[in-house]
Amino acid sequence: APEQLEGKEADGRSDLWALGCVLYEMATGRRAFEGASQASLIASILKEQPRPMAALAPMTPPALDRAVKQCLAKDPDERWQTAGDLRRELAWLAEDGSQAGVPAPVAAPRRRLGTRLPWSLAALALIAAVALAGVAFQARWSGGLFPASIAEWRTSLALPDDVGIPTLAYLGRASRATLALSPGGDRAAFIGLKDGEAALYLRRFDSFDSVRLTKTDGAAAPFFSPDGTRLAFFADRRLWLIDLPDGVPVELTSMERTSVGGSWSDDGQIVYAPSYSDALWTIPAAGGEARPLTQVDRESGEVSHRWPSVLPAGAGVLFSIKMTTSETLDDALIAVADFETGEHRVLIEGGSMPRYLDDGRLVFARAGRLYAVSFDLESRTVRGAPVSALDDVATVPTNGTAFYDVTRQGALVYIAGGPRLSTGGYSWEGPGHPAQFLDRLDSMFFGSPRLSRDFQQAVVQVDGANDKLWLIDLEQMNATPLTAGGGNDSSGLFSRDGRWLLFSSDRAGGGYRFYRMPLGGSAAPESLFDGHGFIHSISYPARMLGVSMQTERDGFDAYVVAIAEDGKPTGEPLLVAGGPNGQYAPSVSPDGTLVAYQSYESGRAEVYVTRLAEPGVRRRLTNDGGRDPLWNREGSRLFYSNDGRVFSVALQSAPGMRFDAPQAVSGSEAPGEIDGFDIAPDGSSVLIGRIADPLMLARDIRLWPGWGATLRR
């Protein structure tokens, strides 16, 4: 297709262009594009239009000519957008719809077959192709049964219009919007994002349409039952089961943290990772008590176990291990655990999301590729060295997600694209002037900036397998690491005296806790106070810390904590806003009278303001979205972000919680989505971290039914 010759991205519309070439030649006996040499053929494809089909085959119905011409448009946007659209057009032709606008034939009745032949052949060709594809999709591709030409057959499955799979970030952190292939290899489940709303979709391979499954909003990490009749997935810190194709999700169990994968055994047990910072658990799919399966060996440097995959016949569980030394999950270890004792041992150094094939191979992902290695199921040992098996697979190095799944017989689905890494930069933005990017930091992207009291430095978060906090010198434009060791460090702030770093970390396992450490690194981090959650803001002279603390069932609630100049608490955390809707990011005004926070009780993030002395008295500040509120240091304005921009509102009356109308602080022309901001010295402009493409939406799924047979050869 033209876009392929020009080195641009290809998708399902490129396949429709190729189909148009085939239909053109079937109907006319001539190729749509010709050339005496490869160069002249390329020039013909890029520049020339094929002759009208009626000029070569006079009895070609005009409707068929138009249908094929649309397939052959140079611009993919001008072609048929899905095979389903073209199928319906050809079905209409087959019902004599093509006779519109064609003069009545005067030849003898025996000529009628010739009149109908071109478009009948075209419709038959497409019907035959669909039928053959359906047979191929549903076949269980076992070793040696298919010749190389069939084993090499592969295709691209376009997603529904306006639906994409978020492959970089999802649900506020590294993406877990993985896809799953049914054990029979006849359908795939995936997380689709449409109009900002995510849900679980099911696509049968003998159908052109994907079906959105009911009540699966916010789903992540789906996986099939062994018989393919049910799906399991994670949402709202719970594990759900749903009967296919049109059941209603039923809760199986809850969890305190963000889940990272699950797998369903042949005997009805589900193994899952209920936390990004702990071990694997197991629970009967029929319901019952959940119990821990593995134990994280923290003395040897293990941080968490994730992405389990159950071996057949109860032979064990494959999974990934995040280590304290892992800079990305490409450095993770792949291990196998005993199903009875939970004891585990390492098989491979460097990889994630392992899968087992019945022909005795172990497949795993690393740095945008799939690898394969021989694996003896009886002894549960690896034989030989891994070899590269497939390039250009989408992976997320920060959490070990790999966008692929494979049946035990070797049918494969995956998303192309290689490693998904955040790119972006920092910019000073304010009313009336364009964004000023900090050019010398563009090659290293950080997030969530917080400025020092003298505005000469910023503490930022660098994403990785173990997130770390760095210090940016805004005068010299250089960056140095502040924290080290295992676990994720997040949401760093400077104390008032500038000597201490206050932050959250899951370095102790079991979720994020609150810490402080000297900025000079002269001592190890020490606990600030009990609880799990994230630091958001610090207010002076009020000396109040705003934190989001996690509850057992309701998500996060907003608290404030009184602190000293060095950041040490002088009192217990005080609840400002709680409940089941998720209250985040509290920020206390400098005079200590008002607290702003964000809540999802309306169905999306909005900013609310309440009195610190009367938390039950509050006012909703935004109507079309808002998050991450921050006060300027004079307490005269409140800032928040929404839809890629920062806004501010002037405070009219603190007792009445009255504000002026919002004013845009950042320009709409600044590229990328906001990943945190802080307020500049002038009190009206902001330092913003922007991600260039925060979702990296995938628009199609690659299908290779005979991949296992190809791999064996």
XYZ file of C-alpha atoms in Angstrom:
713
model
C 0.000 0.000 0.000
C 1.178 3.601 -0.528
C 1.689 4.247 3.182
C 3.896 1.169 3.491
C 6.076 2.299 0.573
C 6.487 5.669 2.285
C 7.490 4.051 5.587
C 4.372 5.171 7.424
C 2.322 3.132 9.899
C 0.194 0.368 8.385
C -3.097 -0.892 9.776
C -6.208 -2.815 8.668
C -6.873 -0.266 5.929
C -3.603 -1.342 4.267
C -5.082 -4.849 4.033
C -8.233 -3.385 2.431
C -6.022 -1.701 -0.183
C -4.486 -5.096 -0.981
C -7.955 -6.664 -1.175
C -8.967 -3.945 -3.631
C -6.045 -4.944 -5.881
C -7.200 -8.574 -5.810
C -10.842 -7.714 -6.563
C -9.789 -5.387 -9.400
C -7.727 -8.123 -11.059
C -10.461 -10.746 -10.566
C -13.067 -8.531 -12.219
C -10.953 -7.160 -15.097
C -8.183 -9.673 -15.720
C -5.650 -6.840 -15.346
C -3.625 -5.609 -12.422
C -4.631 -2.287 -10.875
C -1.021 -1.052 -10.915
C 1.722 -2.194 -13.290
C 5.321 -1.341 -14.046
C 8.205 -2.636 -16.121
C 10.476 -2.489 -13.084
C 10.133 -2.344 -9.340
C 10.783 1.401 -9.420
C 8.100 2.049 -12.030
C 5.640 -0.167 -10.134
C 6.248 1.837 -6.950
C 5.733 5.066 -8.876
C 2.464 3.721 -10.263
C 1.187 2.819 -6.783
C 2.135 6.195 -5.341
C 1.029 8.492 -8.188
C -1.310 6.848 -10.681
C -4.977 5.931 -10.566
C -6.095 2.564 -11.997
C -8.207 2.655 -15.129
C -11.969 2.471 -14.491
C -12.995 -1.163 -14.320
C -15.758 -0.600 -16.895
C -13.094 0.410 -19.440
C -11.625 -3.096 -19.198
C -14.786 -5.044 -18.371
C -17.747 -3.062 -19.840
C -20.396 -4.972 -17.893
C -18.859 -4.129 -14.508
C -21.600 -2.648 -12.288
C -20.810 0.974 -11.324
C -21.354 0.152 -7.650
C -18.596 -2.461 -7.748
C -16.302 -0.002 -9.493
C -16.929 2.532 -6.736
C -16.395 -0.050 -3.967
C -13.038 -1.164 -5.368
C -11.979 2.402 -6.149
C -12.538 3.295 -2.485
C -10.328 0.370 -1.455
C -7.548 1.770 -3.660
C -7.577 5.363 -2.379
C -4.060 6.688 -1.754
C -5.029 8.184 1.619
C -6.065 5.506 4.172
C -8.616 7.930 5.622
C -10.455 7.911 2.283
C -10.713 4.107 2.087
C -13.227 1.795 3.707
C -12.347 2.003 7.396
C -13.236 -1.584 8.303
C -13.661 -4.857 6.457
C -17.181 -4.965 7.857
C -18.110 -1.837 5.879
C -16.849 -3.369 2.634
C -18.526 -6.702 3.395
C -21.884 -4.977 3.757
C -21.352 -3.088 0.491
C -20.564 -6.285 -1.422
C -23.509 -8.062 0.191
C -25.713 -5.272 -1.171
C -24.202 -5.809 -4.622
C -24.941 -9.518 -4.410
C -28.618 -8.686 -3.800
C -28.819 -6.940 -7.213
C -28.323 -3.524 -5.665
C -25.624 -2.987 -8.272
C -28.137 -2.792 -11.092
C -28.997 0.786 -10.158
C -27.807 3.052 -12.938
C -26.961 0.194 -15.348
C -28.791 0.109 -18.686
C -31.146 -2.849 -19.127
C -29.305 -5.635 -20.940
C -30.572 -6.552 -24.409
C -28.560 -9.704 -24.882
C -30.035 -13.183 -24.707
C -30.739 -14.625 -21.258
C -27.631 -16.799 -21.449
C -25.537 -13.627 -21.300
C -26.907 -12.734 -17.850
C -24.270 -14.873 -16.154
C -21.586 -12.845 -17.854
C -23.239 -9.613 -16.715
C -23.218 -10.706 -13.094
C -19.890 -12.506 -13.154
C -17.496 -9.729 -12.038
C -19.345 -8.642 -8.923
C -20.513 -12.184 -8.127
C -16.887 -13.311 -8.144
C -15.920 -10.383 -5.967
C -18.619 -11.096 -3.389
C -17.800 -14.804 -3.498
C -14.109 -14.041 -3.007
C -14.747 -12.054 0.134
C -17.225 -14.617 1.524
C -14.719 -17.380 0.864
C -11.934 -15.399 2.521
C -14.040 -14.825 5.621
C -15.021 -18.495 5.770
C -11.430 -19.664 5.397
C -10.277 -17.168 8.020
C -12.944 -18.422 10.422
C -11.735 -21.986 9.985
C -8.145 -20.907 10.503
C -8.948 -18.844 13.601
C -10.859 -21.630 15.300
C -8.393 -24.386 14.474
C -6.096 -25.559 17.243
C -2.742 -25.174 15.577
C -0.830 -28.262 16.679
C 2.645 -29.146 15.586
C 3.345 -30.283 12.054
C -0.260 -30.375 10.807
C -0.095 -27.202 8.754
C 2.285 -26.381 5.925
C 4.559 -23.374 6.248
C 2.375 -21.195 4.025
C -0.554 -21.532 6.462
C 1.552 -21.412 9.631
C 3.006 -18.093 8.426
C -0.464 -16.611 7.831
C -1.196 -13.616 10.044
C -3.496 -10.619 10.087
C -4.312 -7.386 11.847
C -7.625 -6.943 13.692
C -8.849 -3.347 13.656
C -10.502 -2.094 16.836
C -13.928 -0.436 16.823
C -14.102 3.201 15.756
C -12.829 5.616 18.421
C -11.540 2.751 20.603
C -7.892 2.321 21.503
C -5.877 0.204 23.925
C -3.827 2.404 26.324
C -0.357 0.879 26.232
C 1.673 3.382 28.272
C -0.496 4.633 31.145
C -3.847 3.442 32.439
C -5.772 4.071 35.664
C -3.231 6.670 36.734
C -0.113 4.505 36.505
C 1.818 2.194 34.154
C -0.637 0.374 31.915
C -2.160 -2.972 32.870
C -4.617 -2.835 29.956
C -3.418 -6.210 28.735
C -5.135 -8.534 26.297
C -6.017 -12.232 26.628
C -6.471 -15.025 24.097
C -9.021 -17.775 24.753
C -7.585 -21.301 25.218
C -9.286 -22.390 21.979
C -7.708 -19.497 20.090
C -11.056 -18.274 18.727
C -11.452 -14.919 20.510
C -9.571 -12.229 22.367
C -10.429 -9.974 25.284
C -8.881 -6.531 25.587
C -9.215 -3.268 27.493
C -10.580 -0.551 25.219
C -10.661 3.181 25.900
C -13.436 5.203 24.234
C -14.248 8.840 25.003
C -12.146 8.607 28.148
C -14.030 5.580 29.476
C -12.386 2.154 29.665
C -14.104 -1.231 29.599
C -13.517 -4.859 28.705
C -14.219 -5.850 25.092
C -14.578 -9.293 23.500
C -13.751 -10.001 19.849
C -14.638 -13.318 18.230
C -12.412 -14.048 15.233
C -15.342 -15.223 13.098
C -16.969 -11.794 13.529
C -16.079 -8.299 12.387
C -17.425 -6.673 15.555
C -16.095 -6.273 19.093
C -18.584 -6.406 21.962
C -18.259 -4.236 25.050
C -18.947 -6.382 28.128
C -21.470 -4.981 30.575
C -20.397 -3.390 33.862
C -16.669 -3.792 33.236
C -15.676 -0.128 33.601
C -12.079 0.346 34.662
C -11.170 -3.297 33.997
C -7.540 -4.423 33.855
C -5.481 -7.565 33.220
C -8.161 -10.006 31.916
C -7.630 -13.783 31.656
C -9.831 -16.690 30.458
C -11.075 -19.791 32.242
C -9.589 -23.071 30.898
C -12.769 -23.847 28.905
C -13.015 -20.290 27.553
C -16.572 -19.729 28.811
C -15.669 -17.167 31.489
C -13.351 -14.223 31.960
C -11.653 -12.926 35.085
C -10.462 -9.349 35.436
C -9.508 -6.735 38.013
C -11.394 -3.493 38.667
C -11.927 -1.215 41.649
C -9.436 -3.249 43.742
C -11.484 -6.397 43.291
C -11.249 -9.608 41.280
C -14.337 -10.251 39.139
C -15.671 -13.187 37.099
C -18.051 -12.850 34.153
C -19.860 -15.497 32.104
C -19.497 -15.062 28.336
C -20.856 -13.619 26.177
C -23.400 -11.505 28.074
C -23.121 -12.232 31.801
C -22.882 -9.743 34.648
C -19.602 -9.535 36.620
C -19.590 -11.205 40.051
C -17.051 -10.218 42.699
C -14.765 -13.065 43.762
C -12.504 -11.265 46.247
C -11.143 -7.847 47.176
C -7.589 -6.584 47.611
C -5.899 -3.609 49.222
C -3.479 -2.657 46.455
C -3.144 -2.491 42.692
C -3.244 -5.973 41.160
C -0.692 -7.166 38.612
C -1.999 -10.242 36.846
C -3.784 -13.552 37.290
C -4.136 -17.032 35.815
C -6.792 -19.806 35.957
C -5.728 -23.426 36.561
C -7.258 -26.540 34.972
C -8.673 -27.623 38.345
C -10.472 -24.344 39.068
C -7.936 -22.428 41.138
C -7.093 -18.794 40.379
C -3.602 -17.536 41.124
C -3.311 -13.752 41.237
C -1.053 -10.904 42.330
C -3.207 -8.694 44.587
C -0.495 -6.082 45.030
C 2.335 -4.460 43.122
C 4.491 -4.861 46.253
C 3.779 -8.343 47.608
C 3.465 -12.078 46.837
C 1.037 -14.293 44.870
C -2.265 -15.521 46.281
C -4.702 -18.238 45.250
C -8.488 -18.619 45.560
C -11.011 -21.187 44.216
C -12.882 -19.846 41.184
C -16.056 -21.292 42.696
C -15.579 -19.076 45.749
C -13.884 -19.601 49.053
C -11.049 -18.311 51.167
C -8.043 -16.631 49.545
C -4.642 -17.687 50.840
C -1.046 -16.647 50.141
C 0.796 -18.938 47.738
C 4.332 -17.543 47.573
C 6.420 -15.509 49.986
C 8.589 -12.571 48.925
C 12.202 -13.208 49.946
C 13.143 -9.673 50.953
C 16.497 -10.738 52.373
C 17.620 -11.757 48.887
C 16.367 -8.496 47.384
C 12.925 -9.519 46.138
C 10.316 -6.742 46.095
C 7.213 -8.405 44.639
C 5.835 -11.347 42.653
C 3.614 -10.607 39.658
C 2.163 -11.793 36.312
C 1.497 -15.463 37.246
C 0.815 -18.148 34.635
C -0.340 -21.596 35.807
C 1.349 -24.638 34.290
C -0.804 -27.593 33.118
C -1.667 -30.551 35.350
C -0.776 -28.721 38.551
C 2.918 -28.663 37.659
C 3.402 -25.211 39.218
C 3.130 -21.504 38.540
C 5.397 -19.352 36.403
C 5.732 -15.700 37.445
C 7.971 -12.603 37.444
C 9.993 -11.262 40.373
C 10.733 -7.572 40.799
C 14.085 -7.027 42.554
C 15.485 -4.091 44.513
C 18.156 -3.802 41.810
C 15.666 -3.729 38.913
C 15.894 -0.461 37.003
C 13.227 -1.757 34.631
C 11.166 -4.947 34.662
C 13.288 -6.084 31.724
C 15.666 -6.927 34.584
C 13.033 -8.971 36.424
C 13.536 -12.656 37.187
C 11.294 -15.417 35.897
C 10.620 -18.117 38.479
C 8.498 -21.219 39.043
C 6.633 -21.964 42.277
C 5.319 -25.234 43.662
C 1.517 -25.242 43.777
C 1.424 -26.963 47.162
C 4.299 -25.453 49.144
C 4.675 -22.111 47.373
C 8.450 -22.540 47.319
C 10.014 -20.976 44.248
C 13.267 -20.867 42.338
C 14.579 -18.679 39.529
C 14.593 -20.012 35.962
C 15.648 -17.015 33.867
C 17.330 -13.694 34.625
C 15.744 -10.856 32.673
C 12.133 -11.086 31.482
C 8.461 -10.854 32.333
C 5.028 -12.417 31.728
C 6.063 -16.054 31.051
C 3.814 -18.523 29.178
C 4.137 -22.292 28.595
C 3.518 -24.074 25.254
C 2.544 -27.747 25.079
C 5.475 -28.499 22.777
C 7.827 -27.898 25.716
C 8.744 -24.250 25.354
C 8.642 -21.324 27.737
C 7.890 -17.940 26.170
C 8.477 -14.577 27.860
C 8.863 -10.883 27.052
C 11.825 -8.575 27.411
C 12.448 -5.079 26.036
C 9.907 -5.195 23.205
C 10.602 -8.786 22.122
C 9.337 -12.292 22.792
C 11.859 -14.985 23.633
C 11.527 -18.761 23.754
C 13.495 -21.452 25.558
C 13.086 -25.201 25.982
C 11.369 -26.128 29.240
C 10.978 -29.587 30.788
C 7.591 -29.704 32.500
C 8.332 -32.732 34.671
C 11.520 -31.363 36.233
C 10.466 -27.711 35.778
C 13.870 -26.785 34.416
C 15.051 -24.684 31.481
C 17.268 -26.282 28.854
C 19.559 -24.194 26.714
C 19.604 -20.447 26.224
C 16.607 -18.266 25.273
C 16.370 -17.197 21.634
C 14.577 -14.209 20.148
C 11.212 -15.311 18.730
C 9.369 -12.094 17.756
C 10.345 -8.426 17.536
C 8.317 -5.247 18.014
C 5.959 -6.341 20.797
C 4.566 -3.567 23.011
C 5.961 -3.795 26.553
C 5.890 -1.506 29.604
C 9.319 -1.690 31.283
C 8.138 0.068 34.459
C 5.753 -2.718 35.553
C 6.535 -5.714 33.332
C 3.375 -5.592 31.212
C 3.736 -7.222 27.796
C 0.866 -6.878 25.344
C 0.665 -10.462 24.129
C -0.970 -13.770 24.905
C -0.480 -17.239 23.477
C -2.415 -20.506 23.736
C -0.656 -23.700 24.718
C -0.972 -24.777 21.082
C 0.887 -21.659 19.913
C -1.776 -19.257 18.594
C -0.599 -15.724 19.293
C -2.148 -12.281 19.677
C -0.084 -9.184 20.392
C 0.178 -5.436 19.989
C 3.114 -4.073 18.048
C 5.215 -1.106 19.059
C 8.176 -2.131 21.228
C 8.926 -0.688 24.690
C 6.523 2.024 25.890
C 8.510 4.835 27.521
C 7.335 8.254 28.694
C 8.693 11.212 26.782
C 8.143 14.858 27.549
C 9.684 17.743 29.408
C 9.227 20.685 31.739
C 7.984 24.145 30.856
C 7.343 27.456 32.572
C 3.858 28.557 31.553
C 1.767 31.574 32.451
C -0.869 33.971 31.168
C 0.115 36.003 28.158
C 3.331 34.241 27.165
C 4.121 30.974 25.367
C 5.459 27.910 27.131
C 9.205 28.055 27.820
C 10.615 24.516 27.848
C 13.714 23.569 29.812
C 15.562 22.229 26.782
C 18.501 20.635 28.547
C 16.172 18.336 30.488
C 14.065 17.161 27.541
C 16.136 14.011 27.037
C 15.280 12.861 30.583
C 11.617 12.984 31.512
C 10.528 13.321 35.088
C 7.129 13.887 36.688
C 5.328 15.598 39.570
C 7.630 18.599 40.206
C 7.745 20.326 43.605
C 9.790 23.532 44.000
C 12.040 24.446 46.908
C 11.280 27.520 49.033
C 13.914 29.552 47.161
C 12.632 28.294 43.760
C 16.154 27.279 42.716
C 15.561 23.525 42.901
C 12.821 20.996 42.243
C 12.302 17.454 43.457
C 10.798 15.182 40.811
C 9.863 11.521 40.312
C 11.567 9.347 37.702
C 9.525 6.325 36.639
C 11.153 2.917 36.503
C 10.754 -0.569 37.883
C 11.639 1.117 41.171
C 10.573 4.771 40.908
C 13.094 7.198 42.366
C 13.192 10.860 43.379
C 15.695 13.210 41.735
C 16.827 16.766 42.403
C 16.809 19.281 39.538
C 19.042 22.356 39.813
C 17.014 24.946 37.889
C 20.006 27.291 37.530
C 22.559 24.778 36.250
C 19.919 22.620 34.514
C 21.214 19.295 35.771
C 19.667 16.435 37.725
C 20.997 14.137 40.455
C 19.322 11.213 42.257
C 18.040 11.728 45.793
C 16.763 8.262 46.773
C 18.094 4.771 46.112
C 17.417 1.150 46.996
C 14.433 -1.102 46.447
C 10.804 -0.108 46.158
C 9.085 2.901 44.611
C 9.681 6.414 45.961
C 7.055 9.002 45.117
C 5.534 12.444 45.866
C 8.613 14.203 47.239
C 8.496 17.616 48.989
C 11.022 19.925 50.661
C 10.630 20.722 54.351
C 10.335 24.403 55.330
C 13.950 24.564 56.544
C 15.147 23.028 53.254
C 17.112 20.289 54.988
C 14.692 17.364 54.687
C 12.970 15.433 51.919
C 9.452 14.254 52.742
C 8.118 11.469 50.511
C 6.081 8.275 50.138
C 7.556 4.842 49.430
C 6.621 1.166 49.316
C 10.204 0.111 50.102
C 8.977 -1.808 53.180
C 6.368 -3.753 51.150
C 2.620 -3.776 51.656
C 1.898 -0.392 50.077
C 3.156 3.192 50.278
C 4.116 4.688 53.651
C 5.345 8.132 54.720
C 9.068 8.936 55.197
C 11.582 11.711 55.589
C 15.352 11.783 55.039
C 18.112 14.422 55.012
C 18.575 15.993 51.577
C 22.315 15.430 51.821
C 21.769 11.661 52.078
C 23.613 11.475 55.414
C 21.058 9.111 56.962
C 18.581 6.426 55.915
C 14.874 7.304 55.530
C 12.835 7.302 58.746
C 9.106 6.794 59.174
C 7.038 9.987 59.521
C 3.774 8.513 60.849
C 1.612 5.405 60.473
C -0.644 4.878 57.470
C -0.557 4.126 53.768
C -0.798 6.767 51.080
C 0.807 9.723 49.304
C 2.017 13.194 50.212
C 0.569 15.978 48.076
C 1.255 19.422 49.487
C 2.917 21.415 52.257
C 1.606 24.754 53.508
C 3.346 27.563 55.411
C 3.002 29.423 57.696
C 0.139 27.025 58.538
C 2.658 24.155 58.824
C 0.247 21.582 57.443
C 0.962 18.563 55.276
C -1.761 17.382 52.878
C -1.831 13.589 52.389
C -4.102 11.000 50.742
C -4.397 7.920 52.952
C -5.714 4.554 51.795
C -8.592 2.818 53.561
C -9.452 -0.876 53.480
C -12.503 -0.656 51.185
C -13.207 2.931 50.184
C -9.972 3.847 48.403
C -8.331 7.096 49.497
C -9.433 9.773 51.961
C -8.005 13.283 52.374
C -6.094 14.110 55.587
C -3.945 16.949 56.906
C -1.081 16.611 59.391
C 0.441 19.373 61.539
C 4.255 19.448 61.163
C 7.341 21.262 62.434
C 9.885 23.210 60.355
C 11.785 19.974 59.688
C 8.659 18.184 58.484
C 8.213 16.044 61.583
C 4.556 15.599 62.660
C 3.391 17.469 65.747
C -0.029 15.818 65.841
C -2.121 12.966 64.494
C -3.549 12.970 60.908
C -6.884 14.801 60.745
C -9.590 13.560 58.354
C -10.803 16.296 56.008
C -12.904 14.379 53.479
C -13.759 10.673 53.390
C -16.153 8.181 51.875
C -16.396 5.720 49.016
C -15.771 8.180 46.161
C -12.021 8.656 46.455
C -10.735 11.905 47.996
C -7.238 12.901 46.950
C -4.624 15.646 46.929
C -5.587 17.889 49.889
C -3.961 21.328 50.008
C -4.243 23.668 53.034
C -4.349 27.431 52.494
C -1.342 29.286 53.970
C -3.463 30.785 56.775
C -4.742 27.321 57.724
C -8.439 28.061 57.280
C -9.368 26.282 54.014
C -8.553 22.907 52.478
C -8.948 22.147 48.767
C -9.073 18.555 47.529
C -10.300 16.490 44.586
C -13.094 13.904 44.668
C -14.718 11.536 42.173
C -18.191 11.601 43.711
C -19.666 13.245 40.575
C -18.222 10.504 38.359
C -15.053 12.422 37.453
C -12.392 14.385 39.299
C -13.645 17.750 40.591
C -12.136 20.225 43.055
C -13.879 20.912 46.373
C -13.083 23.391 49.161
C -13.887 22.916 52.853
C -13.151 24.697 56.128
C -10.447 23.037 58.204
C -12.394 23.787 61.382
C -15.640 22.484 59.864
C -14.838 19.645 57.398
C -18.539 18.968 56.827
C -19.043 22.450 55.333
C -17.765 22.504 51.770
C -18.241 23.914 48.282
C -17.680 22.359 44.863
C -15.345 24.644 42.949
C -15.294 23.110 39.434
C -18.000 21.834 37.104
C -16.117 20.477 34.094
C -13.261 18.650 35.814
C -10.334 19.513 38.054
C -7.514 17.820 39.936
C -4.365 18.406 42.023
C -5.345 21.717 43.699
C -2.539 23.925 45.071
C -2.558 27.321 46.816
C -0.068 30.016 45.930
C 2.109 31.092 48.834
C 0.117 34.219 49.515
C -3.118 32.227 49.706
C -4.786 34.602 47.255
C -5.307 32.081 44.446
C -6.033 28.373 44.107
C -4.583 26.493 41.110
C -5.716 23.182 39.582
C -5.259 21.241 36.350
C -7.829 19.976 33.872
C -7.678 18.621 30.319
C -4.035 19.502 29.668
C -4.187 23.031 31.131
C -3.716 24.747 34.485
C -6.338 27.176 35.813
C -6.491 29.457 38.829
C -9.288 31.100 40.793
C -8.919 34.163 43.017
C -10.194 33.908 46.584
C -12.830 36.536 47.392
C -13.926 35.459 50.861
C -12.423 32.726 53.005
C -15.383 32.490 55.436
C -17.826 32.227 52.532
C -15.485 30.051 50.406
C -16.211 32.351 47.462
C -13.947 32.508 44.403
C -13.811 34.410 41.130
C -14.309 32.689 37.784
C -11.445 30.418 36.610
C -8.637 31.918 34.533
C -6.374 29.893 32.261
C -2.746 29.938 33.416
C -1.190 27.700 30.767
C -1.751 28.043 27.044
C -3.799 25.563 25.065
C -1.000 25.294 22.492
C 1.423 23.553 24.876
C 1.840 19.910 23.720
C 1.267 16.888 25.928
C -0.689 16.012 29.040
C 0.104 17.398 32.491
C 2.011 15.166 34.907
C 2.091 17.492 37.904
C 2.860 21.186 38.387
C 3.982 23.699 40.992
C 3.526 27.452 41.284
C 6.371 29.758 40.204
C 7.895 32.630 42.238
C 5.633 35.265 40.682
C 2.573 33.474 42.076
C 0.768 33.477 38.738
C 2.743 31.162 36.432
C 3.581 27.482 36.888
C 6.272 24.867 36.278
C 4.572 21.972 34.484
C 5.729 18.462 33.694
C 4.194 17.302 30.410
C 4.032 13.817 28.892
C 4.073 13.884 25.099
C 1.766 10.883 24.558
C 0.532 9.583 27.927
C -1.709 6.801 26.603
C 0.056 5.576 23.428
C -3.226 4.144 22.167
C -2.991 1.022 20.006
C -5.577 0.785 17.225
C -5.252 -2.848 16.203
C -4.333 -6.320 17.468
C -2.005 -8.645 15.553
C -3.134 -12.261 15.165
C -0.819 -15.153 14.214
C -2.635 -18.511 14.649
C 0.327 -20.617 13.478
C 3.056 -18.843 15.436
C 3.827 -21.941 17.500
C 4.409 -24.057 14.386
C 6.654 -21.357 12.944
C 8.564 -21.213 16.214
C 9.178 -24.970 16.163
C 10.663 -24.806 12.689
